[in-house]
GROMACS .gro file of C-alpha atoms in nm:
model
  285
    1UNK     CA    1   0.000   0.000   0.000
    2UNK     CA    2   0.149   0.329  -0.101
    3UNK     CA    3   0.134   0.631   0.134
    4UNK     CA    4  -0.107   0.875   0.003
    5UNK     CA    5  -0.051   1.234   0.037
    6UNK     CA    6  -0.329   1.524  -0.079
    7UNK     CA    7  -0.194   1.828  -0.219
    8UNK     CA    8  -0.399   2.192  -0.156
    9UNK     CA    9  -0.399   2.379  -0.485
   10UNK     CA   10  -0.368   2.681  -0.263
   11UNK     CA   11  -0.020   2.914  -0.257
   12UNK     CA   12  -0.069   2.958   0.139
   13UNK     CA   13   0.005   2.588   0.190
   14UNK     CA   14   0.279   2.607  -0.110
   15UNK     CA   15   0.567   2.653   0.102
   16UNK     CA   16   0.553   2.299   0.250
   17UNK     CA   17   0.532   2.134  -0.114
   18UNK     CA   18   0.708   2.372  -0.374
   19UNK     CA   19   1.098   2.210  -0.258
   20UNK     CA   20   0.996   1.906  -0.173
   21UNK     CA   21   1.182   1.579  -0.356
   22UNK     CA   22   0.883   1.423  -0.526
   23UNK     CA   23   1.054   1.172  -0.736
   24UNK     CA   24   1.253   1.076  -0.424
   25UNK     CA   25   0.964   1.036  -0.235
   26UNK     CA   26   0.729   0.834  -0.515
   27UNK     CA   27   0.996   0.616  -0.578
   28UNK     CA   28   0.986   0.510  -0.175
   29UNK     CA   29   0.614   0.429  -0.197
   30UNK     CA   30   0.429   0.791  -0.217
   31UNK     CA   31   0.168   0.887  -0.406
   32UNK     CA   32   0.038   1.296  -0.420
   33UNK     CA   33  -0.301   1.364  -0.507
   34UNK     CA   34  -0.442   1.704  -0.573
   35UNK     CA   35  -0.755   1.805  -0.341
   36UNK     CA   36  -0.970   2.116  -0.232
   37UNK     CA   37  -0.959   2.114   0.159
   38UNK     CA   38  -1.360   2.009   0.182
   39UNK     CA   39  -1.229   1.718  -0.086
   40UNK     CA   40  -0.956   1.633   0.169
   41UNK     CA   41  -1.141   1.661   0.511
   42UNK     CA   42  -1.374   1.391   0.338
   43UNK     CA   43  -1.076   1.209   0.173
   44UNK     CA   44  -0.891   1.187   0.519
   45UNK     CA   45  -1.202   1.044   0.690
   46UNK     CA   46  -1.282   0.780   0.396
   47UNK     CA   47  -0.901   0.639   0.442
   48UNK     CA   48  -0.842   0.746   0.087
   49UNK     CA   49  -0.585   1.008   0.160
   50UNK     CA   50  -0.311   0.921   0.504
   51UNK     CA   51  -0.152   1.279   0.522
   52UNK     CA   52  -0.280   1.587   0.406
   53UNK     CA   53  -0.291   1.961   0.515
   54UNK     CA   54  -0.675   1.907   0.661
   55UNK     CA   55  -0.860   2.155   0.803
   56UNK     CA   56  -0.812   2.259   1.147
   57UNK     CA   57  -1.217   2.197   1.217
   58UNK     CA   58  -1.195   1.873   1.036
   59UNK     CA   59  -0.889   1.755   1.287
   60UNK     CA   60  -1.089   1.871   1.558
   61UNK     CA   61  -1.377   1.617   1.458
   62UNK     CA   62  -1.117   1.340   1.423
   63UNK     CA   63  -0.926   1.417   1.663
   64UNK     CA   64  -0.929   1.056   1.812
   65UNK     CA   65  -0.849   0.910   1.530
   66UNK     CA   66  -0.551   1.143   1.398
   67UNK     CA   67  -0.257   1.265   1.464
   68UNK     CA   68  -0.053   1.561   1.307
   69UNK     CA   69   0.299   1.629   1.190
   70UNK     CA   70   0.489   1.850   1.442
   71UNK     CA   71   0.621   2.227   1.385
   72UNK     CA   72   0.382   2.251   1.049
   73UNK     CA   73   0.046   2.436   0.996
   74UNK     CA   74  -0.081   2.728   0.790
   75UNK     CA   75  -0.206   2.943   1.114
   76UNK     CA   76  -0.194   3.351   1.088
   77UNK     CA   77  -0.043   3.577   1.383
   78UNK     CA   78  -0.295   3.852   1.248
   79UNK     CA   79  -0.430   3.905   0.905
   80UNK     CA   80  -0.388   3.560   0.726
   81UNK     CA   81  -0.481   3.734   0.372
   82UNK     CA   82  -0.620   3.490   0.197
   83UNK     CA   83  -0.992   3.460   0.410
   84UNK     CA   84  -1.234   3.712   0.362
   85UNK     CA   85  -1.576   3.798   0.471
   86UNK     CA   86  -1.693   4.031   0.207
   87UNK     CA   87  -2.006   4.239   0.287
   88UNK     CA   88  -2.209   4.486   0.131
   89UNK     CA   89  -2.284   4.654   0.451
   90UNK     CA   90  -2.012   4.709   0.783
   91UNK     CA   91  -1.986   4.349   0.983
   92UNK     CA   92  -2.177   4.519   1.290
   93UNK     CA   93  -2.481   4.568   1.115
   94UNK     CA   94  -2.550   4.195   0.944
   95UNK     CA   95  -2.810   4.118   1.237
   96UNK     CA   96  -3.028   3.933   1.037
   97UNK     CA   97  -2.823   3.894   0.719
   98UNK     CA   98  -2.808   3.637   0.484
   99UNK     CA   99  -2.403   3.540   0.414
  100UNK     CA  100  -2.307   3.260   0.122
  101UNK     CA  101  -2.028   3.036   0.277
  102UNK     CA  102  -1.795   2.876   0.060
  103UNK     CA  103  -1.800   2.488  -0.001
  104UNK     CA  104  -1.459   2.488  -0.054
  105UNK     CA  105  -1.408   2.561   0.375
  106UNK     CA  106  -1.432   2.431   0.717
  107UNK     CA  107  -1.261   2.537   0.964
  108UNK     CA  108  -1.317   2.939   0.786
  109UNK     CA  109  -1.706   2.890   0.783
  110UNK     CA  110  -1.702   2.740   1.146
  111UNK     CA  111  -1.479   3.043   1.200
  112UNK     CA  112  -1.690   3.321   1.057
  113UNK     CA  113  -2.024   3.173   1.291
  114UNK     CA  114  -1.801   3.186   1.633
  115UNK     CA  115  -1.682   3.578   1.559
  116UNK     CA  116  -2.064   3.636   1.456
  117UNK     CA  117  -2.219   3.455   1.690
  118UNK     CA  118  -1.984   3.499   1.961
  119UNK     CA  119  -1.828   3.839   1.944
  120UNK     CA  120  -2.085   4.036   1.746
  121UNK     CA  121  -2.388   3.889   1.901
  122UNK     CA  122  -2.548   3.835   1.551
  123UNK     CA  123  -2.803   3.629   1.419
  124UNK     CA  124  -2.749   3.557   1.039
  125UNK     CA  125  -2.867   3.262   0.807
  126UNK     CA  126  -2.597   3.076   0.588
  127UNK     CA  127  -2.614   2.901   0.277
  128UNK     CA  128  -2.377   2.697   0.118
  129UNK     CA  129  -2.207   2.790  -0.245
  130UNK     CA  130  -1.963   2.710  -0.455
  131UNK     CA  131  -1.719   2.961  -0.459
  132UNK     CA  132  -1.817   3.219  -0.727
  133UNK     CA  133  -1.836   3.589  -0.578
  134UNK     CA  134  -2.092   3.768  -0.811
  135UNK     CA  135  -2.331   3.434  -0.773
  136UNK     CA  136  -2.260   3.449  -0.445
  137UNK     CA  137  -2.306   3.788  -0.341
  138UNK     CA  138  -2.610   3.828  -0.642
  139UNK     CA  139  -2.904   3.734  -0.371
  140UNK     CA  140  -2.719   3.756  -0.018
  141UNK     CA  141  -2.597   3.994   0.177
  142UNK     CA  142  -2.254   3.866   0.267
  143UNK     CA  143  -1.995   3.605   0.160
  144UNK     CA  144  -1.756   3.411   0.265
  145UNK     CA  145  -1.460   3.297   0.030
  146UNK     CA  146  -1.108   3.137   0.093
  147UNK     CA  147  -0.725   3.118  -0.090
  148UNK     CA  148  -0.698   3.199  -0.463
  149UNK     CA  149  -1.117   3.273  -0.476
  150UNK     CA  150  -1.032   3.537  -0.182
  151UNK     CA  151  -0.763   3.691  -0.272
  152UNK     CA  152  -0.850   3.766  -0.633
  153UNK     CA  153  -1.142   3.851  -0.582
  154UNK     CA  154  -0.969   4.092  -0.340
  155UNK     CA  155  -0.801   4.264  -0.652
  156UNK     CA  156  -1.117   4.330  -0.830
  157UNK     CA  157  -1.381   4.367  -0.585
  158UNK     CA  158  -1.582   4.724  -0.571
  159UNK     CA  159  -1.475   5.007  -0.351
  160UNK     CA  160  -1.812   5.035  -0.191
  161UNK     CA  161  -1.795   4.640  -0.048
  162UNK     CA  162  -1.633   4.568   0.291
  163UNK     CA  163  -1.348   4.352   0.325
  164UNK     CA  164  -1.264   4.168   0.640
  165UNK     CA  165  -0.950   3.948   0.729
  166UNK     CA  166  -1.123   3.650   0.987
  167UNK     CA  167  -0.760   3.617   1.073
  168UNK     CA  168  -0.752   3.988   1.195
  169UNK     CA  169  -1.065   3.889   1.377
  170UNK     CA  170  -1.006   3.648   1.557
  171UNK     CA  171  -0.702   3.768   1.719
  172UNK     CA  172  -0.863   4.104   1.771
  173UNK     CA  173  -1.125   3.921   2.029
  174UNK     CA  174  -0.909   3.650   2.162
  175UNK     CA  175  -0.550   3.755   2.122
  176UNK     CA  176  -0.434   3.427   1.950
  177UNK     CA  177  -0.273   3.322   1.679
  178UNK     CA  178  -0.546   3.146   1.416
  179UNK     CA  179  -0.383   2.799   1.287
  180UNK     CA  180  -0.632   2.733   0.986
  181UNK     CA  181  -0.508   2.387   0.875
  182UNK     CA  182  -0.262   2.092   1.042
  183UNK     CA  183  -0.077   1.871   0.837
  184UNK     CA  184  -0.289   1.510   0.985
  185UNK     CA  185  -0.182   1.156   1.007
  186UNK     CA  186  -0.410   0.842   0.994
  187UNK     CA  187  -0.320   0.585   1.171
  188UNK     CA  188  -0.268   0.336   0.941
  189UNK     CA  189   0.024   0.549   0.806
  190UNK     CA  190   0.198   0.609   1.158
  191UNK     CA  191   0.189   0.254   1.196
  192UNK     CA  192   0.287   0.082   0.852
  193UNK     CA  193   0.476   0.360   0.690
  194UNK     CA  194   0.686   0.518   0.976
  195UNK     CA  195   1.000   0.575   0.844
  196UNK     CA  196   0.912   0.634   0.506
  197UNK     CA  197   0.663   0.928   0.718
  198UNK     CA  198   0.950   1.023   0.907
  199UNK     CA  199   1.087   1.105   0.501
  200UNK     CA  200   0.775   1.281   0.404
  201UNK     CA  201   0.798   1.488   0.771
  202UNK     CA  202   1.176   1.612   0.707
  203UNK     CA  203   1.056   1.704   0.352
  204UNK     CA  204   0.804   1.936   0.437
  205UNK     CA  205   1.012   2.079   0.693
  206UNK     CA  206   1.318   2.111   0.445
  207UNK     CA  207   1.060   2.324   0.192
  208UNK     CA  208   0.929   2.581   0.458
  209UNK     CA  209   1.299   2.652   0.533
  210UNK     CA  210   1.405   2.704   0.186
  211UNK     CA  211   1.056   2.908   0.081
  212UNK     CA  212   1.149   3.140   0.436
  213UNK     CA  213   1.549   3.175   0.358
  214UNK     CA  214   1.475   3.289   0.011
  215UNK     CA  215   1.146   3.512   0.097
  216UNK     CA  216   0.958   3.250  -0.091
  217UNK     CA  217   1.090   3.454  -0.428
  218UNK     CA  218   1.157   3.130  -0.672
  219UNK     CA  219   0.788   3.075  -0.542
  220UNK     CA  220   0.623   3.402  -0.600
  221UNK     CA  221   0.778   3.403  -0.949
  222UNK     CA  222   0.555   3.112  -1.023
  223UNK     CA  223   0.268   3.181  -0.867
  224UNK     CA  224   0.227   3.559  -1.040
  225UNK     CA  225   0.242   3.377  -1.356
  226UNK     CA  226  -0.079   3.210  -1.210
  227UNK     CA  227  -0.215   3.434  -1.034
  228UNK     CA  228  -0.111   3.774  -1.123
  229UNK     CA  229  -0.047   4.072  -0.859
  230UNK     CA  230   0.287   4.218  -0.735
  231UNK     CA  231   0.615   4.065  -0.610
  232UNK     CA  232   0.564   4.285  -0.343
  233UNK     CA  233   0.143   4.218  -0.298
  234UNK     CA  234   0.260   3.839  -0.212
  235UNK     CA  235   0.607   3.881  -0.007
  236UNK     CA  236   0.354   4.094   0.240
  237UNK     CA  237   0.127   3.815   0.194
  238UNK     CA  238   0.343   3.532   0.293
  239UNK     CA  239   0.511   3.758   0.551
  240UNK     CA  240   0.158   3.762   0.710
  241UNK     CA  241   0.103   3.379   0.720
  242UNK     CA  242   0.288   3.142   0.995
  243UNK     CA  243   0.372   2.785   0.946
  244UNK     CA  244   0.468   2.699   1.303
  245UNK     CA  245   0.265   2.484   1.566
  246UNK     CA  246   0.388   2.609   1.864
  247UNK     CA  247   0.227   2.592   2.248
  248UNK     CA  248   0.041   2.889   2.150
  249UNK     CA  249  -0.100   2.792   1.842
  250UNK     CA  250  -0.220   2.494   2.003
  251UNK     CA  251  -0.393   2.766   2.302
  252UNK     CA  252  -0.550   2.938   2.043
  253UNK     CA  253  -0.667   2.598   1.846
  254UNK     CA  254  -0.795   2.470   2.128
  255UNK     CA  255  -1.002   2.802   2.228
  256UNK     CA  256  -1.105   2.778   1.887
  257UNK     CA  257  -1.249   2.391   1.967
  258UNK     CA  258  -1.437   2.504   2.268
  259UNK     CA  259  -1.601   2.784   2.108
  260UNK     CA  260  -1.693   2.561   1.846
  261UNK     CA  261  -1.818   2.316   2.068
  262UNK     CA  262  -2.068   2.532   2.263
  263UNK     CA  263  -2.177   2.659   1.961
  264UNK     CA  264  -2.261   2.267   1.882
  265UNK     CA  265  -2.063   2.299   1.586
  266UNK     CA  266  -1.843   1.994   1.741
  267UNK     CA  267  -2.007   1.734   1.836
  268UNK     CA  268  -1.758   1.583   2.106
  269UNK     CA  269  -1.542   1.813   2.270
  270UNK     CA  270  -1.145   1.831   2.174
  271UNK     CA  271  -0.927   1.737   2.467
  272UNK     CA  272  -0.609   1.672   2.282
  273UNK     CA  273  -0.388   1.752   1.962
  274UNK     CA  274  -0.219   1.447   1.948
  275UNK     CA  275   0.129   1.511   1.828
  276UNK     CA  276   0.296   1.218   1.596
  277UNK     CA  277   0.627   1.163   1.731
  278UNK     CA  278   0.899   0.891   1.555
  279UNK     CA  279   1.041   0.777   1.842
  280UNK     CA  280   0.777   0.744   2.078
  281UNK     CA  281   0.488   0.734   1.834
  282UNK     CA  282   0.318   1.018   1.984
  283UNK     CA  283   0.280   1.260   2.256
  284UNK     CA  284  -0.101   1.469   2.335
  285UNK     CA  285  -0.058   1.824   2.440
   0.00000   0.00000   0.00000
């Protein structure tokens, strides 16, 4: 059985991928598949993917059953730039709004209904899209929109619609870092494919290094060709992400699972982020 490992289209999860050794790693037994992070949250739970960069939410409903890679996430001290609630009217007045959420999200929609629920007292209804801002926005109030779908529609969007950063949010009202996806482990990969993880683990690690020594330039280079916007537009934007998992990020994570779980949002409260260790399989925290 190979070790499968999903692969987010999106540049704020690039880092971890854009050096790694692929060939190395396929000939040893891997196999990368490309996913959307809803795709891989159901992928992950199915047993058809065994590591992926899941959704924080989607650990947090799995998270007996997983563990995750240490000193890797895509988390946000602030402004993460890439996750945007964009509203025709200022955030404070969508009491009784309707908002389009993005099918592509978890962990962002579960995000947006703590900080209005929560911390703006609002009552809104949601409905579910796929990501296309003028469908979206055509009948509802609101929207809610993620990665590349964000942040272009960040370039074009009208002067007269608001624009807010959830990552900006959320550490406005709690003070913590957001970590918005963990790199997860099934167990069937911790416990047939160890060392060959262990590869996969160094990697990853290896490719944030290299994307933060060089100010992820050979990356932006790539991605503008893709994407479009200024060297200088995405240096501030990676500058602004975080791909740590530190003893904070795992405070503010697990704020973020209790909140969630009053809100019934989780059905089982998180008491652990189990933390997949080589030597000692793993450690909770």
């Amino acid at each position: 059985m190979s070790l499968v490992i999903a692969e987010i289209s999106y540049t704020n999860i690039l880092p971890m991928f854009y050096y790694v050794d692929r060939e190395k790693l396929k000939h040893a037994g891997c196999e990368f598949v490309p996913a959307i992070p809803s795709q891989l949250n159901q992928d992950m739970a199915d047993g058809k993917v065994h590591v992926g960069g899941i959704s924080s939410f989607a650990y947090g409903e799995h998270s007996e059953e997983y563990q995750v890679l240490p000193d890797l996430s895509v988390s946000a001290m602030k402004q993460v730039g890439s996750i945007f609630l964009f509203s025709k009217k200022p955030i404070e007045e969508l009491g009784g709004a309707s908002i389009a959420l993005t099918s592509s999200s978890a962990t962002s929609v579960n995000l947006l209904k703590i900080i209005l629920s929560k911390f703006y007292q609002l009552n809104v209804t949601y409905t579910t899209m796929a990501p296309n801002y003028s469908v979206m926005m055509n009948d509802h109030d609101a929207c809610l929109l993620i990665g590349d779908d964000a942040i272009l529609t960040s370039f074009s969007k009208q002067d007269a619609i608001y624009q807010y950063d959830l990552g900006c949010l959320w550490k406005l009202f709690t003070g913590f870092p957001m970590t918005f996806a963990l790199f997860a482990i099934r167990k069937e990969a911790w416990e047939k494919h160890g060392e060959l993880l262990a590869e996969v683990h160094r990697q990853f690690l290896k490719s944030k290094l290299l994307s933060r020594n060089n100010r992820f330039s050979e990356m932006i280079t790539s991605i503008r060709v893709q994407l479009g916007g200024t060297t200088d537009f995405w240096q501030t934007y990676f500058a602004g992400l975080n791909y740590e998992l530190t003893e904070t990020h795992l405070e503010g994570l697990h704020h973020f699972y209790d909140l969630a779980y009053e809100l019934n949002l989780l059905t089982q409260k998180v008491n652990k982020v189990s933390i997949w260790n080589p030597t000692e399989n793993f450690h909770s925290v």
